[in-house]
Coordinates of C-alpha atoms in Angstrom, one line a residue:
M28 CA -0.2 -0.1 -0.1
L29 CA 1.2 3.1 -1.2
R30 CA 1.3 6.2 0.2
G31 CA 2.0 9.2 -1.3
V32 CA -4.0 17.3 -9.3
C33 CA -23.3 39.2 -31.2
A34 CA -23.7 39.6 -34.6
W35 CA -19.5 38.9 -35.8
V36 CA -19.3 36.0 -33.4
L37 CA -20.9 33.3 -35.8
P38 CA -18.8 34.2 -39.1
A39 CA -15.8 34.3 -36.8
L40 CA -16.6 30.8 -35.2
L41 CA -17.0 29.8 -38.7
L42 CA -14.2 30.9 -40.1
M43 CA -12.0 28.9 -37.4
A44 CA -13.8 25.8 -37.8
G45 CA -13.0 26.6 -41.3
N46 CA -9.6 26.9 -40.4
W47 CA -9.1 24.3 -37.7
A48 CA -10.3 21.6 -40.6
G49 CA -7.9 22.4 -43.0
D50 CA -4.9 22.1 -40.4
L51 CA -6.6 18.5 -39.6
A52 CA -7.2 18.0 -43.7
Y53 CA -3.3 19.3 -43.6
A54 CA -1.6 17.4 -41.4
A55 CA -3.1 14.3 -42.1
A56 CA -2.1 14.9 -46.0
S57 CA 1.5 15.5 -44.6
L58 CA 1.9 12.9 -41.8
D59 CA 1.2 9.3 -44.3
R60 CA 3.1 6.4 -43.0
A61 CA 5.3 6.5 -46.3
T62 CA 6.2 9.8 -45.6
V63 CA 7.1 9.9 -41.8
N64 CA 9.1 6.7 -42.3
A65 CA 11.0 8.5 -45.2
S66 CA 11.5 11.5 -43.6
G67 CA 15.3 13.3 -43.2
P68 CA 16.4 15.5 -40.4
P69 CA 14.0 18.6 -40.0
T70 CA 14.0 21.4 -41.8
N71 CA 11.6 24.4 -39.8
A72 CA 10.8 22.6 -36.4
T73 CA 11.0 25.2 -34.0
G74 CA 8.8 23.8 -31.6
R75 CA 6.3 26.4 -31.7
S76 CA 3.9 25.2 -34.8
K77 CA 0.4 23.4 -34.2
R78 CA 0.6 20.8 -36.6
P79 CA 3.1 17.2 -36.1
D80 CA 5.9 17.1 -37.8
A81 CA 7.0 14.6 -39.8
A82 CA 10.9 14.4 -39.3
V83 CA 10.4 14.9 -35.1
I84 CA 8.0 12.1 -35.3
K85 CA 10.0 9.8 -37.0
A86 CA 13.3 11.8 -33.6
Q87 CA 11.1 11.1 -31.2
V88 CA 10.5 7.3 -32.0
L89 CA 13.8 6.9 -32.0
L90 CA 14.7 8.5 -29.2
D91 CA 12.3 6.1 -27.4
R92 CA 14.1 2.9 -29.0
A93 CA 17.4 4.4 -28.3
A94 CA 15.8 4.4 -23.9
F95 CA 16.5 8.2 -24.7
S96 CA 13.1 9.1 -23.8
P97 CA 11.1 11.9 -25.1
G98 CA 8.1 11.5 -23.2
E99 CA 5.1 11.1 -25.0
I100 CA 5.4 10.8 -29.1
S101 CA 3.7 13.9 -30.5
G102 CA 5.4 15.1 -33.4
H103 CA 6.3 18.7 -31.9
L104 CA 9.6 19.5 -30.9
D105 CA 8.6 20.4 -27.1
D106 CA 11.5 20.6 -24.1
N107 CA 10.8 17.3 -23.2
T108 CA 12.3 15.9 -26.6
R109 CA 15.0 18.3 -27.0
K110 CA 16.5 17.3 -23.8
A111 CA 16.4 13.8 -24.9
I112 CA 18.1 14.9 -27.5
A113 CA 20.3 16.7 -25.8
A114 CA 21.2 13.4 -23.8
F115 CA 21.6 11.4 -27.0
A116 CA 24.0 13.8 -28.2
A117 CA 26.3 14.0 -24.8
A118 CA 25.8 10.0 -24.7
R119 CA 27.2 10.1 -28.3
E120 CA 29.9 12.3 -27.4
L121 CA 28.2 14.9 -29.7
P122 CA 28.1 18.4 -29.0
A123 CA 25.0 19.2 -26.4
D124 CA 23.8 21.8 -28.2
S125 CA 23.4 19.7 -31.3
K126 CA 20.8 19.9 -33.4
L127 CA 18.8 17.7 -35.5
I128 CA 20.9 17.3 -38.8
G129 CA 24.3 16.0 -39.3
D130 CA 26.2 14.4 -37.3
L131 CA 23.5 13.2 -34.6
W132 CA 20.6 12.7 -37.2
T133 CA 23.0 10.5 -38.7
A134 CA 23.8 8.9 -35.0
L135 CA 20.2 8.7 -34.5
S136 CA 18.9 7.2 -38.0
A137 CA 22.0 4.4 -36.9
T138 CA 20.2 2.6 -34.5
S139 CA 16.9 1.2 -35.8
D140 CA 17.1 -0.1 -39.4
Q141 CA 12.8 -0.4 -38.4
P142 CA 10.3 1.6 -39.7
V143 CA 9.4 4.0 -37.1
L144 CA 5.3 4.4 -37.9
T145 CA 3.7 0.8 -38.7
E146 CA -0.3 -0.8 -38.9
Y147 CA -2.0 -2.5 -35.7
Q148 CA -5.0 -4.3 -36.4
I149 CA -7.2 -3.2 -33.6
S150 CA -8.4 -6.5 -31.6
S151 CA -10.8 -7.5 -29.4
A152 CA -9.3 -7.6 -26.6
D153 CA -8.0 -3.9 -27.0
V154 CA -12.0 -2.4 -27.1
V155 CA -13.7 -5.0 -24.7
G156 CA -13.2 -2.4 -21.7
P157 CA -14.2 -2.1 -19.3
F158 CA -13.8 1.7 -19.8
L159 CA -14.7 4.5 -17.3
Q160 CA -17.1 7.1 -18.5
K161 CA -15.6 9.5 -17.2
L162 CA -12.1 9.8 -15.2
P163 CA -12.8 11.9 -11.7
A164 CA -11.6 15.5 -11.1
K165 CA -10.8 15.2 -7.8
M166 CA -8.9 12.3 -5.9
E167 CA -11.8 11.7 -3.2
E168 CA -13.9 11.0 -6.1
M169 CA -11.5 8.5 -7.0
Q170 CA -12.1 6.1 -3.9
H171 CA -15.3 5.0 -4.8
L172 CA -14.6 3.5 -8.1
D173 CA -13.5 -0.8 -8.1
H174 CA -10.7 0.1 -11.0
L175 CA -9.2 3.3 -12.1
S176 CA -8.9 1.9 -15.8
Y177 CA -9.0 3.6 -19.3
T178 CA -11.7 5.7 -20.8
S179 CA -11.9 4.9 -23.9
P180 CA -9.9 3.0 -26.2
R181 CA -8.3 5.5 -28.3
E182 CA -6.0 6.5 -24.7
A183 CA -5.2 2.8 -24.0
L184 CA -3.7 2.5 -27.5
A185 CA -2.2 6.3 -27.2
E186 CA -0.2 5.0 -23.9
R187 CA -0.2 1.1 -25.8
F188 CA 2.4 3.3 -28.2
H189 CA 3.5 5.7 -26.5
M190 CA 2.0 8.7 -28.0
S191 CA -0.2 11.8 -27.8
E192 CA -4.0 11.0 -28.7
A193 CA -3.8 13.7 -31.0
L194 CA -1.1 13.1 -33.0
L195 CA -2.9 9.3 -33.0
A196 CA -6.2 10.9 -34.4
T197 CA -3.9 12.8 -37.0
L198 CA -2.6 10.2 -38.4
N199 CA -5.7 7.9 -38.1
P200 CA -8.2 10.1 -39.9
G201 CA -12.0 9.1 -39.7
K202 CA -10.8 6.1 -38.1
S203 CA -12.9 4.7 -34.9
F204 CA -10.5 3.0 -32.1
A205 CA -13.3 1.2 -30.7
A206 CA -14.1 -1.4 -34.0
A207 CA -12.0 -4.6 -33.9
G208 CA -10.8 -5.5 -37.4
T209 CA -9.7 -1.2 -38.4
T210 CA -5.9 -1.0 -38.9
I211 CA -4.4 1.9 -37.8
V212 CA -1.3 3.3 -38.0
V213 CA 0.3 4.0 -35.1
A214 CA 4.4 4.6 -33.3
N215 CA 6.5 1.5 -33.3
V216 CA 7.9 1.7 -30.4
G217 CA 9.6 -1.9 -30.2
A218 CA 11.2 -3.5 -27.5
R219 CA 13.6 -1.3 -25.1
S220 CA 17.3 -2.3 -23.9
A221 CA 16.6 -4.6 -20.6
A222 CA 20.2 -3.3 -18.9
K223 CA 20.6 -3.2 -15.5
A224 CA 20.8 -0.4 -13.6
S225 CA 24.2 0.4 -11.3
R226 CA 22.5 3.4 -10.3
I227 CA 20.3 6.5 -10.6
E228 CA 20.2 10.0 -11.3
I229 CA 17.2 12.2 -10.2
D230 CA 17.9 15.7 -12.0
K231 CA 15.8 18.4 -9.9
P232 CA 16.7 21.6 -12.2
Q233 CA 16.0 19.7 -15.5
H234 CA 13.1 17.6 -14.7
L235 CA 15.1 14.4 -16.0
L236 CA 15.7 11.0 -14.5
R237 CA 18.9 9.0 -15.5
V238 CA 20.0 5.9 -15.5
Y239 CA 23.6 4.3 -15.2
G240 CA 25.0 0.9 -16.4
A241 CA 27.7 -1.2 -16.3
G242 CA 30.9 0.6 -16.7
D243 CA 28.6 3.7 -15.5
K244 CA 27.3 3.7 -18.7
L245 CA 24.5 6.4 -19.3
T246 CA 21.7 3.6 -20.5
A247 CA 18.2 5.9 -20.0
V248 CA 16.9 8.7 -19.9
F249 CA 13.8 9.7 -19.1
P250 CA 11.6 13.2 -18.7
A251 CA 10.4 13.3 -15.2
S252 CA 8.2 15.6 -13.2
I253 CA 9.5 16.2 -9.5
G254 CA 7.9 17.1 -6.0
S255 CA 5.5 19.9 -5.4
T256 CA 4.7 22.7 -3.1
E257 CA 3.2 20.8 -0.8
K258 CA 5.7 17.8 -0.4
P259 CA 9.2 18.9 -2.3
A260 CA 11.4 15.7 -3.5
P261 CA 14.2 15.2 -1.0
S262 CA 18.1 15.9 -1.5
G263 CA 20.7 13.6 -0.9
T264 CA 21.4 9.7 -1.3
F265 CA 18.3 6.8 -1.2
K266 CA 18.0 3.1 -2.6
V267 CA 15.7 1.7 -4.2
A268 CA 13.0 0.2 -1.7
S269 CA 10.5 -2.1 -3.5
V270 CA 8.2 -2.8 -7.2
T271 CA 5.0 -3.0 -7.1
H272 CA 2.4 -3.3 -10.5
N273 CA -0.3 -1.8 -10.6
P274 CA -0.5 0.1 -7.4
T275 CA -3.2 0.9 -5.1
Y276 CA -2.6 4.2 -4.0
R277 CA -2.9 5.9 -0.4
Y278 CA -3.8 9.5 0.6
D279 CA -2.1 10.9 3.9
P280 CA -3.9 13.7 4.9
T281 CA -0.7 15.4 6.7
Y282 CA 0.6 16.0 3.2
A283 CA -2.7 18.3 2.1
F284 CA -2.5 18.3 -1.4
K285 CA -3.8 21.1 -2.7
G286 CA -7.3 20.2 -4.0
V287 CA -7.3 17.6 -2.0
K288 CA -10.0 18.8 1.5
S289 CA -10.2 15.4 3.4
T290 CA -8.8 14.7 6.5
K291 CA -9.0 11.6 6.6
P292 CA -7.0 8.5 4.6
F293 CA -8.5 6.7 1.5
I294 CA -7.6 4.9 -0.8
I295 CA -8.0 4.1 -4.6
K296 CA -8.0 1.3 -6.4
P297 CA -5.3 0.3 -9.6
G298 CA -5.5 1.2 -13.1
P299 CA -3.5 2.8 -15.4
N300 CA -5.6 6.0 -14.2
N301 CA -4.4 5.8 -10.8
P302 CA -2.5 8.9 -9.2
V303 CA 0.6 6.5 -9.2
G304 CA 0.2 4.6 -12.4
T305 CA 1.1 1.2 -13.6
V306 CA 4.1 1.3 -11.7
W307 CA 5.3 2.3 -8.1
I308 CA 9.3 1.5 -7.2
G309 CA 9.6 2.8 -3.9
L310 CA 12.4 4.3 -2.1
T311 CA 14.0 4.4 1.1
A312 CA 13.1 7.7 2.1
Q313 CA 9.9 7.4 3.6
G314 CA 7.2 8.1 1.3
Y315 CA 8.8 8.8 -1.4
G316 CA 8.8 6.5 -5.0
I317 CA 9.1 6.9 -8.4
H318 CA 6.1 5.9 -10.3
G319 CA 4.1 6.3 -13.0
T320 CA 0.7 8.8 -14.1
P321 CA -2.6 9.2 -15.8
D322 CA -1.8 12.5 -17.6
P323 CA 1.3 11.7 -19.2
D324 CA 1.2 14.7 -21.1
K325 CA 2.1 16.6 -18.2
I326 CA 5.0 15.2 -17.4
G327 CA 8.2 17.5 -16.9
K328 CA 5.7 19.8 -17.1
T329 CA 4.0 20.2 -14.1
A330 CA 4.6 19.3 -10.4
S331 CA 4.2 15.7 -9.0
H332 CA 2.6 15.3 -5.5
G333 CA 6.1 15.3 -3.5
C334 CA 7.4 12.0 -5.7
I335 CA 9.5 11.3 -9.1
R336 CA 6.4 10.9 -12.0
L337 CA 7.0 9.2 -15.1
T338 CA 4.7 8.2 -18.2
N339 CA 3.9 4.7 -17.1
W340 CA 5.6 3.3 -20.0
D341 CA 9.0 5.1 -18.8
A342 CA 8.1 3.1 -15.5
E343 CA 7.4 0.5 -17.0
A344 CA 10.7 0.0 -18.4
L345 CA 12.7 1.8 -15.6
A346 CA 10.9 -1.5 -13.0
T347 CA 13.0 -3.9 -15.6
M348 CA 16.4 -2.1 -14.4
V349 CA 16.2 -1.7 -11.4
A350 CA 16.9 -3.9 -8.3
K351 CA 16.2 -3.5 -4.5
G352 CA 19.4 -1.6 -3.4
V353 CA 20.3 0.0 -6.4
P354 CA 21.1 4.0 -5.2
V355 CA 18.7 6.9 -5.9
A356 CA 21.0 10.2 -6.2
F357 CA 19.2 13.6 -5.9
L358 CA 20.7 16.0 -7.6
D359 CA 19.8 19.6 -6.8
N360 CA 22.2 21.6 -8.6
N361 CA 22.9 21.6 -12.8

């Protein structure tokens, strides 16, 4: 058990709707499977575009496979992706400010010869559920649910393939994710290395978790949400104490998390939308752990309730790398 967020309106709306439809059609036309798989280095990906970029999708999938996680694969050059690129460059002894061109693109492309997008046929198991009609916004309301399931097949499929729901929908215009037998395009994330961790660093200023393996080689980097005002992450070095899959969550009212009014402890049952996601890696620091999340799009961008929050898929990958006793150091300075 774990302890621990007027007249011009109609024409304007019609114009906006037309623009949105045009953007979606443009994105869909530009992001077919063959185009993304064949894409070269990005030419104008600045991170400010509303449209996913084919080359960024390719880079994100390759980074994910290499265990330099960009978090959610979205097609956008966001901060998590930039950090993953910088970490990959450093591990390959390339300039830290490398852009996705030249030697860096060549090195990244050389990590895998498999296509980055592939087809997947939705199975009956993908759509049978059960699914939540709605995920409660408040923790207190979650305690009454039997399981913190996904809210839809689309959410489940997006998480399975490490993708944002928006990108999954963009790559599959007009497709139903609730129909077994439907063939869709997904990120070909594949299996990551199961190299065992010798130590872990949690970089609080950079919002990163780094895994070092044999010979103190950097083997994985994951974006992370670390600590909160109510419960800051600790400092110092601790050890992995336990690994729990499909954990329950016990709210401790002494932490008085923002938005939680209960003055009594309560239990939230397991599931991917549980506050700690699908994995809990307990630390010897009392009440602290590394865990998953119900909100992969917020990783590295918002605070955690005191602990170290990763995407569910990154937490699950980390769980295969660690064992009881692995040192975990919290870094306060860059």
